[in-house]
Protein backbone atom coordinates (compact mmCIF):
# COMPACT_ATOMS: atom_id res chain seq x y z
CA UNK A 1 0.00 0.00 0.00
CA UNK A 2 2.95 2.32 0.42
CA UNK A 3 3.10 2.54 -3.37
CA UNK A 4 -0.39 4.01 -3.53
CA UNK A 5 0.40 6.34 -0.66
CA UNK A 6 3.51 7.59 -2.39
CA UNK A 7 1.54 8.19 -5.58
CA UNK A 8 -1.20 10.18 -3.95
CA UNK A 9 1.11 12.31 -1.86
CA UNK A 10 3.10 13.39 -4.92
CA UNK A 11 0.51 16.07 -5.56
CA UNK A 12 1.70 17.86 -2.44
CA UNK A 13 5.30 17.66 -3.77
CA UNK A 14 4.33 19.71 -6.82
CA UNK A 15 5.36 23.33 -6.21
CA UNK A 16 2.25 24.96 -7.69
CA UNK A 17 0.08 22.66 -5.59
CA UNK A 18 2.15 23.47 -2.49
CA UNK A 19 1.61 27.18 -3.15
CA UNK A 20 -2.13 26.54 -3.57
CA UNK A 21 -2.19 24.56 -0.31
CA UNK A 22 -0.35 27.32 1.54
CA UNK A 23 -2.57 30.20 0.41
CA UNK A 24 -5.79 28.19 0.69
CA UNK A 25 -4.90 27.32 4.30
CA UNK A 26 -4.10 30.99 4.98
CA UNK A 27 -7.35 32.43 3.57
CA UNK A 28 -9.49 29.71 5.18
CA UNK A 29 -7.81 30.32 8.56
CA UNK A 30 -8.42 34.04 8.07
CA UNK A 31 -12.09 33.29 7.39
CA UNK A 32 -12.27 31.09 10.51
CA UNK A 33 -10.85 33.98 12.54
CA UNK A 34 -14.10 35.89 11.82
CA UNK A 35 -15.96 33.43 14.08
CA UNK A 36 -13.67 34.33 16.99
CA UNK A 37 -14.07 38.06 16.33
CA UNK A 38 -17.86 37.65 16.24
CA UNK A 39 -17.77 35.76 19.54
CA UNK A 40 -15.51 38.45 21.04
CA UNK A 41 -17.93 41.25 20.10
CA UNK A 42 -21.00 39.24 21.18
CA UNK A 43 -19.48 38.74 24.62
CA UNK A 44 -18.01 42.23 25.14
CA UNK A 45 -21.10 44.01 23.69
CA UNK A 46 -23.44 41.54 25.40
CA UNK A 47 -25.44 41.08 22.19
CA UNK A 48 -26.75 37.57 21.61
CA UNK A 49 -29.27 35.93 19.37
CA UNK A 50 -30.01 32.58 21.08
CA UNK A 51 -31.88 32.65 24.45
CA UNK A 52 -29.73 29.76 25.75
CA UNK A 53 -26.61 31.94 25.28
CA UNK A 54 -27.80 34.52 27.82
CA UNK A 55 -28.73 32.04 30.58
CA UNK A 56 -25.51 32.76 32.50
CA UNK A 57 -26.20 36.54 32.42
CA UNK A 58 -29.37 36.45 34.50
CA UNK A 59 -32.86 34.93 34.66
CA UNK A 60 -36.04 35.85 32.75
CA UNK A 61 -36.37 39.49 31.69
CA UNK A 62 -32.96 40.49 33.01
CA UNK A 63 -31.37 38.12 30.47
CA UNK A 64 -33.79 38.96 27.64
CA UNK A 65 -32.31 42.44 27.23
CA UNK A 66 -29.13 40.86 25.87
CA UNK A 67 -31.05 39.32 22.95
CA UNK A 68 -30.33 42.21 20.62
CA UNK A 69 -28.32 43.15 17.57
CA UNK A 70 -25.17 45.24 17.89
CA UNK A 71 -23.64 47.23 15.00
CA UNK A 72 -20.14 45.85 15.61
CA UNK A 73 -21.36 42.25 15.73
CA UNK A 74 -23.38 42.72 12.53
CA UNK A 75 -20.37 44.29 10.80
CA UNK A 76 -18.15 41.29 11.56
CA UNK A 77 -20.92 38.94 10.40
CA UNK A 78 -21.19 40.81 7.09
CA UNK A 79 -17.43 40.51 6.66
CA UNK A 80 -17.65 36.80 7.41
CA UNK A 81 -20.42 36.26 4.84
CA UNK A 82 -18.45 38.26 2.27
CA UNK A 83 -15.50 35.94 2.94
CA UNK A 84 -17.70 32.89 2.30
CA UNK A 85 -18.98 34.41 -0.94
CA UNK A 86 -15.47 35.13 -2.22
CA UNK A 87 -13.16 32.56 -0.61
CA UNK A 88 -15.32 29.57 -1.62
CA UNK A 89 -14.88 30.40 -5.36
CA UNK A 90 -11.13 30.94 -4.78
CA UNK A 91 -10.71 27.54 -3.10
CA UNK A 92 -12.73 25.69 -5.77
CA UNK A 93 -11.41 27.46 -8.87
CA UNK A 94 -7.90 27.73 -7.39
CA UNK A 95 -7.67 23.95 -7.03
CA UNK A 96 -8.59 23.44 -10.68
CA UNK A 97 -6.22 26.24 -11.67
CA UNK A 98 -3.35 24.65 -9.70
CA UNK A 99 -4.00 21.39 -11.58
CA UNK A 100 -4.18 23.12 -14.99
CA UNK A 101 -0.39 23.46 -15.17
CA UNK A 102 0.32 27.19 -14.70
CA UNK A 103 3.86 28.53 -14.25
CA UNK A 104 4.84 28.66 -10.59
CA UNK A 105 5.53 32.40 -10.78
CA UNK A 106 2.14 33.14 -12.40
CA UNK A 107 0.34 30.96 -9.88
CA UNK A 108 2.13 32.59 -6.94
CA UNK A 109 1.21 36.02 -8.33
CA UNK A 110 -2.47 35.03 -8.36
CA UNK A 111 -2.44 33.44 -4.90
CA UNK A 112 -0.46 36.26 -3.23
CA UNK A 113 -2.61 39.04 -4.67
CA UNK A 114 -5.83 37.21 -3.68
CA UNK A 115 -4.66 36.56 -0.10
CA UNK A 116 -3.39 40.12 0.27
CA UNK A 117 -6.63 41.57 -1.12
CA UNK A 118 -8.80 39.52 1.25
CA UNK A 119 -6.70 40.47 4.28
CA UNK A 120 -6.97 44.14 3.27
CA UNK A 121 -10.72 43.66 2.77
CA UNK A 122 -11.08 42.43 6.34
CA UNK A 123 -9.22 45.44 7.75
CA UNK A 124 -11.21 47.78 5.48
CA UNK A 125 -14.46 46.24 6.74
CA UNK A 126 -13.66 46.03 10.44
CA UNK A 127 -11.86 49.32 11.14
CA UNK A 128 -13.72 50.56 8.89
CA UNK A 129 -11.60 52.35 6.30
CA UNK A 130 -13.33 54.91 4.06
CA UNK A 131 -14.53 53.66 0.70
CA UNK A 132 -13.35 52.74 -1.90
CA UNK A 133 -10.87 50.71 0.25
CA UNK A 134 -13.28 47.85 0.84
CA UNK A 135 -14.72 47.98 -2.66
CA UNK A 136 -11.31 47.93 -4.34
CA UNK A 137 -9.90 45.11 -2.19
CA UNK A 138 -13.06 43.10 -2.97
CA UNK A 139 -12.69 43.80 -6.71
CA UNK A 140 -9.03 42.74 -6.78
CA UNK A 141 -9.81 39.35 -5.21
CA UNK A 142 -12.75 38.95 -7.59
CA UNK A 143 -10.58 39.70 -10.63
CA UNK A 144 -7.90 37.21 -9.54
CA UNK A 145 -10.51 34.44 -9.20
CA UNK A 146 -11.95 35.37 -12.60
CA UNK A 147 -8.47 35.20 -14.18
CA UNK A 148 -7.92 31.70 -12.72
CA UNK A 149 -11.36 30.57 -13.97
CA UNK A 150 -10.43 31.77 -17.47
CA UNK A 151 -7.24 29.64 -17.41
CA UNK A 152 -9.20 26.62 -16.12
CA UNK A 153 -11.83 26.89 -18.86
CA UNK A 154 -9.18 27.48 -21.55
CA UNK A 155 -7.28 24.35 -20.42
CA UNK A 156 -10.08 21.97 -19.46
CA UNK A 157 -13.24 22.97 -21.32
CA UNK A 158 -15.40 19.88 -21.87
CA UNK A 159 -19.07 20.73 -21.88
CA UNK B 1 10.84 18.39 -10.69
CA UNK B 2 9.34 18.43 -14.19
CA UNK B 3 8.47 14.75 -13.78
CA UNK B 4 6.34 15.43 -10.73
CA UNK B 5 4.78 18.37 -12.51
CA UNK B 6 3.79 16.17 -15.42
CA UNK B 7 2.28 13.64 -13.04
CA UNK B 8 0.14 16.09 -11.10
CA UNK B 9 -1.19 17.82 -14.17
CA UNK B 10 -2.43 14.54 -15.64
CA UNK B 11 -5.56 14.86 -13.54
CA UNK B 12 -6.66 17.70 -15.78
CA UNK B 13 -6.12 15.43 -18.83
CA UNK B 14 -8.73 12.99 -17.54
CA UNK B 15 -12.02 13.64 -19.34
CA UNK B 16 -14.28 13.22 -16.31
CA UNK B 17 -12.08 15.60 -14.34
CA UNK B 18 -12.11 18.09 -17.24
CA UNK B 19 -15.92 17.97 -17.25
CA UNK B 20 -15.93 18.51 -13.47
CA UNK B 21 -13.54 21.46 -13.85
CA UNK B 22 -15.70 23.01 -16.57
CA UNK B 23 -19.00 22.80 -14.72
CA UNK B 24 -17.49 23.75 -11.36
CA UNK B 25 -16.00 26.88 -12.93
CA UNK B 26 -19.38 27.67 -14.53
CA UNK B 27 -21.46 27.34 -11.36
CA UNK B 28 -18.89 29.20 -9.23
CA UNK B 29 -18.76 32.05 -11.77
CA UNK B 30 -22.56 32.11 -11.76
CA UNK B 31 -22.49 32.37 -7.96
CA UNK B 32 -19.91 35.18 -8.15
CA UNK B 33 -22.26 37.03 -10.54
CA UNK B 34 -24.71 37.40 -7.62
CA UNK B 35 -22.26 39.84 -5.96
CA UNK B 36 -22.38 42.10 -9.03
CA UNK B 37 -26.19 41.94 -9.17
CA UNK B 38 -26.38 42.83 -5.46
CA UNK B 39 -24.04 45.78 -6.03
CA UNK B 40 -26.11 46.88 -9.05
CA UNK B 41 -29.35 46.90 -7.01
CA UNK B 42 -27.70 48.55 -3.99
CA UNK B 43 -26.48 51.40 -6.21
CA UNK B 44 -29.62 51.84 -8.38
CA UNK B 45 -32.03 51.47 -5.40
CA UNK B 46 -29.71 53.49 -3.15
CA UNK B 47 -30.02 50.90 -0.37
CA UNK B 48 -26.86 50.36 1.66
CA UNK B 49 -25.96 48.74 4.94
CA UNK B 50 -22.57 50.26 5.82
CA UNK B 51 -22.44 53.98 6.74
CA UNK B 52 -19.10 54.37 4.91
CA UNK B 53 -20.82 53.30 1.66
CA UNK B 54 -23.17 56.30 1.68
CA UNK B 55 -20.49 58.93 2.34
CA UNK B 56 -20.43 59.98 -1.32
CA UNK B 57 -24.23 60.47 -1.34
CA UNK B 58 -24.31 63.30 1.18
CA UNK B 59 -23.35 64.21 4.74
CA UNK B 60 -24.99 63.35 8.06
CA UNK B 61 -28.75 62.78 7.99
CA UNK B 62 -29.02 63.23 4.22
CA UNK B 63 -26.84 60.12 3.75
CA UNK B 64 -28.45 58.16 6.59
CA UNK B 65 -31.69 57.70 4.66
CA UNK B 66 -29.83 55.40 2.25
CA UNK B 67 -29.05 52.97 5.10
CA UNK B 68 -32.09 50.83 4.47
CA UNK B 69 -33.16 47.46 3.14
CA UNK B 70 -34.67 47.13 -0.31
CA UNK B 71 -36.80 44.13 -1.40
CA UNK B 72 -34.82 43.65 -4.63
CA UNK B 73 -31.47 43.73 -2.84
CA UNK B 74 -32.71 41.26 -0.22
CA UNK B 75 -34.03 38.95 -2.94
CA UNK B 76 -30.64 38.78 -4.69
CA UNK B 77 -28.94 38.18 -1.34
CA UNK B 78 -31.27 35.27 -0.60
CA UNK B 79 -30.47 33.83 -4.03
CA UNK B 80 -26.75 34.23 -3.30
CA UNK B 81 -27.01 32.46 0.05
CA UNK B 82 -29.04 29.66 -1.55
CA UNK B 83 -26.22 29.29 -4.10
CA UNK B 84 -23.67 28.97 -1.29
CA UNK B 85 -25.82 26.35 0.47
CA UNK B 86 -26.15 24.25 -2.69
CA UNK B 87 -23.07 24.93 -4.82
CA UNK B 88 -20.62 24.25 -1.95
CA UNK B 89 -21.89 20.62 -1.60
CA UNK B 90 -21.78 20.22 -5.40
CA UNK B 91 -18.14 21.39 -5.60
CA UNK B 92 -17.02 19.19 -2.68
CA UNK B 93 -18.99 16.04 -3.48
CA UNK B 94 -18.51 16.54 -7.24
CA UNK B 95 -14.73 16.44 -6.86
CA UNK B 96 -14.88 13.14 -4.97
CA UNK B 97 -17.40 11.83 -7.51
CA UNK B 98 -15.13 12.78 -10.43
CA UNK B 99 -12.30 10.84 -8.73
CA UNK B 100 -14.51 7.81 -8.03
CA UNK B 101 -14.31 6.63 -11.66
CA UNK B 102 -17.78 7.25 -13.13
CA UNK B 103 -18.48 6.88 -16.87
CA UNK B 104 -17.93 10.13 -18.73
CA UNK B 105 -21.52 10.12 -20.03
CA UNK B 106 -22.98 9.56 -16.53
CA UNK B 107 -20.77 12.24 -15.05
CA UNK B 108 -21.67 14.74 -17.80
CA UNK B 109 -25.36 13.99 -17.20
CA UNK B 110 -24.96 14.85 -13.51
CA UNK B 111 -22.92 18.01 -14.11
CA UNK B 112 -25.13 19.34 -16.93
CA UNK B 113 -28.38 18.83 -15.02
CA UNK B 114 -26.94 20.45 -11.89
CA UNK B 115 -25.63 23.51 -13.76
CA UNK B 116 -28.87 23.88 -15.71
CA UNK B 117 -30.97 23.56 -12.56
CA UNK B 118 -28.97 26.20 -10.71
CA UNK B 119 -29.13 28.65 -13.63
CA UNK B 120 -32.92 28.11 -13.79
CA UNK B 121 -33.07 28.58 -10.00
CA UNK B 122 -31.43 31.99 -10.32
CA UNK B 123 -33.90 33.12 -13.01
CA UNK B 124 -36.81 31.72 -10.98
CA UNK B 125 -35.60 33.64 -7.91
CA UNK B 126 -34.77 36.97 -9.55
CA UNK B 127 -37.61 37.46 -12.05
CA UNK B 128 -39.42 35.91 -9.92
CA UNK B 129 -41.22 33.05 -11.64
CA UNK B 130 -44.31 31.61 -9.91
CA UNK B 131 -43.74 28.58 -7.70
CA UNK B 132 -43.02 25.70 -8.00
CA UNK B 133 -40.35 26.89 -10.53
CA UNK B 134 -37.84 27.84 -7.87
CA UNK B 135 -38.69 24.87 -5.65
CA UNK B 136 -38.35 22.36 -8.47
CA UNK B 137 -35.07 23.75 -9.82
CA UNK B 138 -33.70 23.66 -6.27
CA UNK B 139 -34.86 20.04 -5.80
CA UNK B 140 -33.28 18.89 -9.08
CA UNK B 141 -29.86 20.28 -8.10
CA UNK B 142 -30.24 18.75 -4.63
CA UNK B 143 -31.09 15.32 -6.08
CA UNK B 144 -28.08 15.40 -8.45
CA UNK B 145 -25.72 16.16 -5.54
CA UNK B 146 -27.32 13.38 -3.50
CA UNK B 147 -26.85 10.92 -6.38
CA UNK B 148 -23.15 11.82 -6.62
CA UNK B 149 -22.75 11.43 -2.84
CA UNK B 150 -24.27 7.95 -3.07
CA UNK B 151 -21.69 6.95 -5.72
CA UNK B 152 -18.86 8.42 -3.62
CA UNK B 153 -19.91 6.53 -0.48
CA UNK B 154 -20.45 3.28 -2.45
CA UNK B 155 -16.95 3.56 -3.95
CA UNK B 156 -14.91 4.99 -1.11
CA UNK B 157 -16.63 4.17 2.20
CA UNK B 158 -14.02 3.93 4.95
CA UNK B 159 -15.43 4.97 8.30
CA UNK C 1 -7.32 7.04 -22.51
CA UNK C 2 -8.02 4.17 -20.14
CA UNK C 3 -4.46 4.56 -18.83
CA UNK C 4 -5.11 8.13 -17.75
CA UNK C 5 -8.43 7.08 -16.25
CA UNK C 6 -6.75 4.40 -14.18
CA UNK C 7 -4.15 6.90 -13.00
CA UNK C 8 -6.62 9.54 -11.88
CA UNK C 9 -8.84 7.11 -10.04
CA UNK C 10 -5.92 5.84 -7.96
CA UNK C 11 -6.44 8.76 -5.58
CA UNK C 12 -9.71 7.19 -4.47
CA UNK C 13 -7.84 3.91 -3.79
CA UNK C 14 -5.65 5.62 -1.20
CA UNK C 15 -7.04 4.86 2.25
CA UNK C 16 -6.57 8.32 3.74
CA UNK C 17 -8.28 9.83 0.70
CA UNK C 18 -11.13 7.32 1.00
CA UNK C 19 -11.59 8.31 4.64
CA UNK C 20 -11.59 11.99 3.62
CA UNK C 21 -14.15 11.26 0.88
CA UNK C 22 -16.38 9.39 3.34
CA UNK C 23 -16.42 12.04 6.05
CA UNK C 24 -16.64 14.95 3.60
CA UNK C 25 -19.70 13.33 2.00
CA UNK C 26 -21.21 12.78 5.47
CA UNK C 27 -20.77 16.35 6.72
CA UNK C 28 -21.88 17.89 3.41
CA UNK C 29 -25.01 15.69 3.39
CA UNK C 30 -25.64 16.73 6.98
CA UNK C 31 -25.35 20.37 5.92
CA UNK C 32 -27.74 19.76 3.01
CA UNK C 33 -30.24 18.29 5.49
CA UNK C 34 -30.57 21.79 7.03
CA UNK C 35 -32.33 22.95 3.84
CA UNK C 36 -34.98 20.27 4.31
CA UNK C 37 -35.44 21.14 8.00
CA UNK C 38 -35.81 24.83 7.09
CA UNK C 39 -38.44 23.94 4.46
CA UNK C 40 -40.25 21.73 6.99
CA UNK C 41 -40.46 24.55 9.55
CA UNK C 42 -41.41 27.16 6.92
CA UNK C 43 -44.33 24.96 5.80
CA UNK C 44 -45.54 23.78 9.23
CA UNK C 45 -45.11 27.26 10.85
CA UNK C 46 -46.44 28.99 7.72
CA UNK C 47 -43.56 31.49 7.80
CA UNK C 48 -42.25 32.52 4.39
CA UNK C 49 -40.06 35.27 3.02
CA UNK C 50 -40.90 35.33 -0.72
CA UNK C 51 -44.40 36.55 -1.74
CA UNK C 52 -44.53 33.92 -4.53
CA UNK C 53 -44.19 31.17 -1.88
CA UNK C 54 -47.49 32.12 -0.22
CA UNK C 55 -49.58 32.26 -3.42
CA UNK C 56 -51.11 28.84 -2.75
CA UNK C 57 -52.18 29.90 0.78
CA UNK C 58 -54.62 32.61 -0.28
CA UNK C 59 -54.88 35.84 -2.25
CA UNK C 60 -53.80 39.39 -1.36
CA UNK C 61 -53.82 40.27 2.33
CA UNK C 62 -54.84 36.78 3.46
CA UNK C 63 -51.52 35.46 2.06
CA UNK C 64 -49.45 38.43 3.24
CA UNK C 65 -49.77 37.39 6.88
CA UNK C 66 -47.55 34.38 6.14
CA UNK C 67 -44.66 36.65 5.12
CA UNK C 68 -43.11 36.65 8.57
CA UNK C 69 -40.17 35.34 10.54
CA UNK C 70 -40.54 32.41 12.91
CA UNK C 71 -38.10 31.65 15.74
CA UNK C 72 -37.78 27.97 14.77
CA UNK C 73 -37.10 28.80 11.12
CA UNK C 74 -34.50 31.41 12.09
CA UNK C 75 -32.82 28.93 14.46
CA UNK C 76 -32.39 26.32 11.70
CA UNK C 77 -31.09 29.01 9.36
CA UNK C 78 -28.48 30.08 11.91
CA UNK C 79 -27.42 26.43 12.28
CA UNK C 80 -27.16 26.16 8.49
CA UNK C 81 -24.98 29.29 8.22
CA UNK C 82 -22.78 28.03 11.06
CA UNK C 83 -22.36 24.79 9.09
CA UNK C 84 -21.25 26.75 6.02
CA UNK C 85 -18.78 28.77 8.10
CA UNK C 86 -17.22 25.63 9.59
CA UNK C 87 -17.71 22.83 7.07
CA UNK C 88 -16.26 24.85 4.15
CA UNK C 89 -12.87 25.17 5.94
CA UNK C 90 -13.00 21.46 6.85
CA UNK C 91 -13.62 20.40 3.24
CA UNK C 92 -10.89 22.68 1.84
CA UNK C 93 -8.21 22.15 4.50
CA UNK C 94 -9.16 18.46 4.89
CA UNK C 95 -8.44 17.80 1.20
CA UNK C 96 -4.97 19.33 1.49
CA UNK C 97 -4.42 17.45 4.76
CA UNK C 98 -5.42 14.13 3.16
CA UNK C 99 -2.85 14.80 0.40
CA UNK C 100 -0.12 15.78 2.89
CA UNK C 101 0.54 12.15 3.82
CA UNK C 102 -0.80 11.74 7.38
CA UNK C 103 -1.05 8.31 9.04
CA UNK C 104 -4.43 6.69 8.38
CA UNK C 105 -5.15 6.42 12.11
CA UNK C 106 -4.33 10.10 12.74
CA UNK C 107 -6.42 11.17 9.77
CA UNK C 108 -9.37 9.03 10.86
CA UNK C 109 -9.13 10.53 14.35
CA UNK C 110 -9.38 14.05 12.89
CA UNK C 111 -12.24 13.22 10.51
CA UNK C 112 -14.28 11.23 13.06
CA UNK C 113 -14.00 13.90 15.78
CA UNK C 114 -14.93 16.67 13.33
CA UNK C 115 -17.98 14.82 11.98
CA UNK C 116 -19.10 13.85 15.49
CA UNK C 117 -18.67 17.41 16.76
CA UNK C 118 -20.69 18.90 13.90
CA UNK C 119 -23.51 16.38 14.34
CA UNK C 120 -23.58 17.20 18.08
CA UNK C 121 -23.52 20.90 17.21
CA UNK C 122 -26.65 20.48 15.08
CA UNK C 123 -28.53 18.70 17.89
CA UNK C 124 -27.32 21.29 20.42
CA UNK C 125 -28.58 24.09 18.15
CA UNK C 126 -31.92 22.61 17.15
CA UNK C 127 -33.19 21.05 20.40
CA UNK C 128 -31.67 23.40 21.86
CA UNK C 129 -29.37 21.98 24.53
CA UNK C 130 -28.19 24.33 27.30
CA UNK C 131 -24.85 26.00 26.78
CA UNK C 132 -21.95 25.24 26.68
CA UNK C 133 -23.07 22.23 24.57
CA UNK C 134 -23.24 24.17 21.34
CA UNK C 135 -20.16 26.25 22.12
CA UNK C 136 -18.04 23.22 22.98
CA UNK C 137 -19.09 21.16 19.95
CA UNK C 138 -18.29 24.19 17.77
CA UNK C 139 -14.87 24.59 19.43
CA UNK C 140 -13.96 20.92 18.95
CA UNK C 141 -14.66 21.07 15.20
CA UNK C 142 -12.75 24.34 15.00
CA UNK C 143 -9.72 22.85 16.77
CA UNK C 144 -9.67 19.78 14.50
CA UNK C 145 -9.65 22.00 11.38
CA UNK C 146 -6.89 24.11 12.92
CA UNK C 147 -4.82 21.00 13.65
CA UNK C 148 -5.17 19.85 10.01
CA UNK C 149 -4.20 23.32 8.75
CA UNK C 150 -1.05 23.18 10.90
CA UNK C 151 -0.06 19.86 9.30
CA UNK C 152 -0.76 21.24 5.81
CA UNK C 153 1.37 24.35 6.37
CA UNK C 154 4.18 22.31 7.98
CA UNK C 155 4.24 19.94 4.98
CA UNK C 156 3.53 22.26 2.06
CA UNK C 157 4.54 25.80 3.03
CA UNK C 158 5.58 27.71 -0.10
CA UNK C 159 4.81 31.40 0.21
mmCIF file of C-alpha atoms in Angstrom, chain A residues 1 4-12 14-26 28-29 31-36 39 49-53 77 80-81 84 88 91 95 104 108 112, chain C residues 7 10-11 13-16 18 75 78 81 84-86 88-89 92-93 95-96 98-104 124-125 128-131 134 138 141-142 145-146 149 152-153 155-159:
data_model
loop_
_atom_site.group_PDB
_atom_site.id
_atom_site.type_symbol
_atom_site.label_atom_id
_atom_site.label_comp_id
_atom_site.label_asym_id
_atom_site.label_seq_id
_atom_site.Cartn_x
_atom_site.Cartn_y
_atom_site.Cartn_z
ATOM 1 C CA UNK A 1 0.000 0.000 0.000
ATOM 2 C CA UNK A 4 -0.389 4.012 -3.533
ATOM 3 C CA UNK A 5 0.405 6.337 -0.662
ATOM 4 C CA UNK A 6 3.510 7.593 -2.389
ATOM 5 C CA UNK A 7 1.544 8.188 -5.576
ATOM 6 C CA UNK A 8 -1.202 10.185 -3.947
ATOM 7 C CA UNK A 9 1.106 12.312 -1.862
ATOM 8 C CA UNK A 10 3.103 13.387 -4.924
ATOM 9 C CA UNK A 11 0.509 16.073 -5.557
ATOM 10 C CA UNK A 12 1.704 17.855 -2.438
ATOM 11 C CA UNK A 14 4.328 19.712 -6.818
ATOM 12 C CA UNK A 15 5.359 23.333 -6.214
ATOM 13 C CA UNK A 16 2.252 24.956 -7.695
ATOM 14 C CA UNK A 17 0.080 22.656 -5.591
ATOM 15 C CA UNK A 18 2.151 23.472 -2.489
ATOM 16 C CA UNK A 19 1.606 27.181 -3.148
ATOM 17 C CA UNK A 20 -2.132 26.543 -3.571
ATOM 18 C CA UNK A 21 -2.194 24.562 -0.313
ATOM 19 C CA UNK A 22 -0.349 27.324 1.539
ATOM 20 C CA UNK A 23 -2.573 30.196 0.409
ATOM 21 C CA UNK A 24 -5.786 28.190 0.695
ATOM 22 C CA UNK A 25 -4.900 27.323 4.297
ATOM 23 C CA UNK A 26 -4.103 30.993 4.978
ATOM 24 C CA UNK A 28 -9.487 29.705 5.183
ATOM 25 C CA UNK A 29 -7.810 30.315 8.561
ATOM 26 C CA UNK A 31 -12.088 33.287 7.389
ATOM 27 C CA UNK A 32 -12.270 31.086 10.506
ATOM 28 C CA UNK A 33 -10.855 33.984 12.537
ATOM 29 C CA UNK A 34 -14.099 35.886 11.816
ATOM 30 C CA UNK A 35 -15.958 33.432 14.082
ATOM 31 C CA UNK A 36 -13.670 34.330 16.988
ATOM 32 C CA UNK A 39 -17.769 35.763 19.544
ATOM 33 C CA UNK A 49 -29.275 35.927 19.374
ATOM 34 C CA UNK A 50 -30.009 32.584 21.084
ATOM 35 C CA UNK A 51 -31.877 32.652 24.449
ATOM 36 C CA UNK A 52 -29.732 29.763 25.750
ATOM 37 C CA UNK A 53 -26.609 31.936 25.277
ATOM 38 C CA UNK A 77 -20.917 38.945 10.400
ATOM 39 C CA UNK A 80 -17.651 36.797 7.409
ATOM 40 C CA UNK A 81 -20.423 36.259 4.835
ATOM 41 C CA UNK A 84 -17.696 32.894 2.298
ATOM 42 C CA UNK A 88 -15.322 29.572 -1.620
ATOM 43 C CA UNK A 91 -10.710 27.544 -3.103
ATOM 44 C CA UNK A 95 -7.669 23.948 -7.035
ATOM 45 C CA UNK A 104 4.836 28.656 -10.586
ATOM 46 C CA UNK A 108 2.135 32.594 -6.940
ATOM 47 C CA UNK A 112 -0.456 36.256 -3.233
ATOM 48 C CA UNK C 7 -4.154 6.901 -12.997
ATOM 49 C CA UNK C 10 -5.923 5.840 -7.957
ATOM 50 C CA UNK C 11 -6.440 8.763 -5.580
ATOM 51 C CA UNK C 13 -7.835 3.910 -3.791
ATOM 52 C CA UNK C 14 -5.649 5.617 -1.202
ATOM 53 C CA UNK C 15 -7.041 4.860 2.248
ATOM 54 C CA UNK C 16 -6.568 8.320 3.741
ATOM 55 C CA UNK C 18 -11.127 7.319 1.001
ATOM 56 C CA UNK C 75 -32.824 28.933 14.456
ATOM 57 C CA UNK C 78 -28.476 30.077 11.914
ATOM 58 C CA UNK C 81 -24.981 29.290 8.220
ATOM 59 C CA UNK C 84 -21.250 26.753 6.016
ATOM 60 C CA UNK C 85 -18.778 28.771 8.099
ATOM 61 C CA UNK C 86 -17.225 25.630 9.594
ATOM 62 C CA UNK C 88 -16.261 24.846 4.146
ATOM 63 C CA UNK C 89 -12.869 25.171 5.942
ATOM 64 C CA UNK C 92 -10.889 22.683 1.838
ATOM 65 C CA UNK C 93 -8.207 22.150 4.495
ATOM 66 C CA UNK C 95 -8.440 17.800 1.197
ATOM 67 C CA UNK C 96 -4.965 19.329 1.492
ATOM 68 C CA UNK C 98 -5.422 14.132 3.160
ATOM 69 C CA UNK C 99 -2.853 14.803 0.404
ATOM 70 C CA UNK C 100 -0.120 15.775 2.893
ATOM 71 C CA UNK C 101 0.544 12.149 3.818
ATOM 72 C CA UNK C 102 -0.802 11.738 7.376
ATOM 73 C CA UNK C 103 -1.053 8.309 9.042
ATOM 74 C CA UNK C 104 -4.428 6.691 8.382
ATOM 75 C CA UNK C 124 -27.318 21.290 20.424
ATOM 76 C CA UNK C 125 -28.575 24.091 18.151
ATOM 77 C CA UNK C 128 -31.668 23.404 21.862
ATOM 78 C CA UNK C 129 -29.371 21.976 24.528
ATOM 79 C CA UNK C 130 -28.192 24.326 27.302
ATOM 80 C CA UNK C 131 -24.853 25.995 26.775
ATOM 81 C CA UNK C 134 -23.238 24.168 21.343
ATOM 82 C CA UNK C 138 -18.292 24.194 17.770
ATOM 83 C CA UNK C 141 -14.661 21.068 15.200
ATOM 84 C CA UNK C 142 -12.747 24.342 14.997
ATOM 85 C CA UNK C 145 -9.649 21.997 11.381
ATOM 86 C CA UNK C 146 -6.891 24.113 12.921
ATOM 87 C CA UNK C 149 -4.203 23.324 8.751
ATOM 88 C CA UNK C 152 -0.756 21.242 5.808
ATOM 89 C CA UNK C 153 1.367 24.346 6.366
ATOM 90 C CA UNK C 155 4.238 19.943 4.975
ATOM 91 C CA UNK C 156 3.534 22.259 2.056
ATOM 92 C CA UNK C 157 4.540 25.800 3.025
ATOM 93 C CA UNK C 158 5.576 27.709 -0.103
ATOM 94 C CA UNK C 159 4.809 31.398 0.207
#
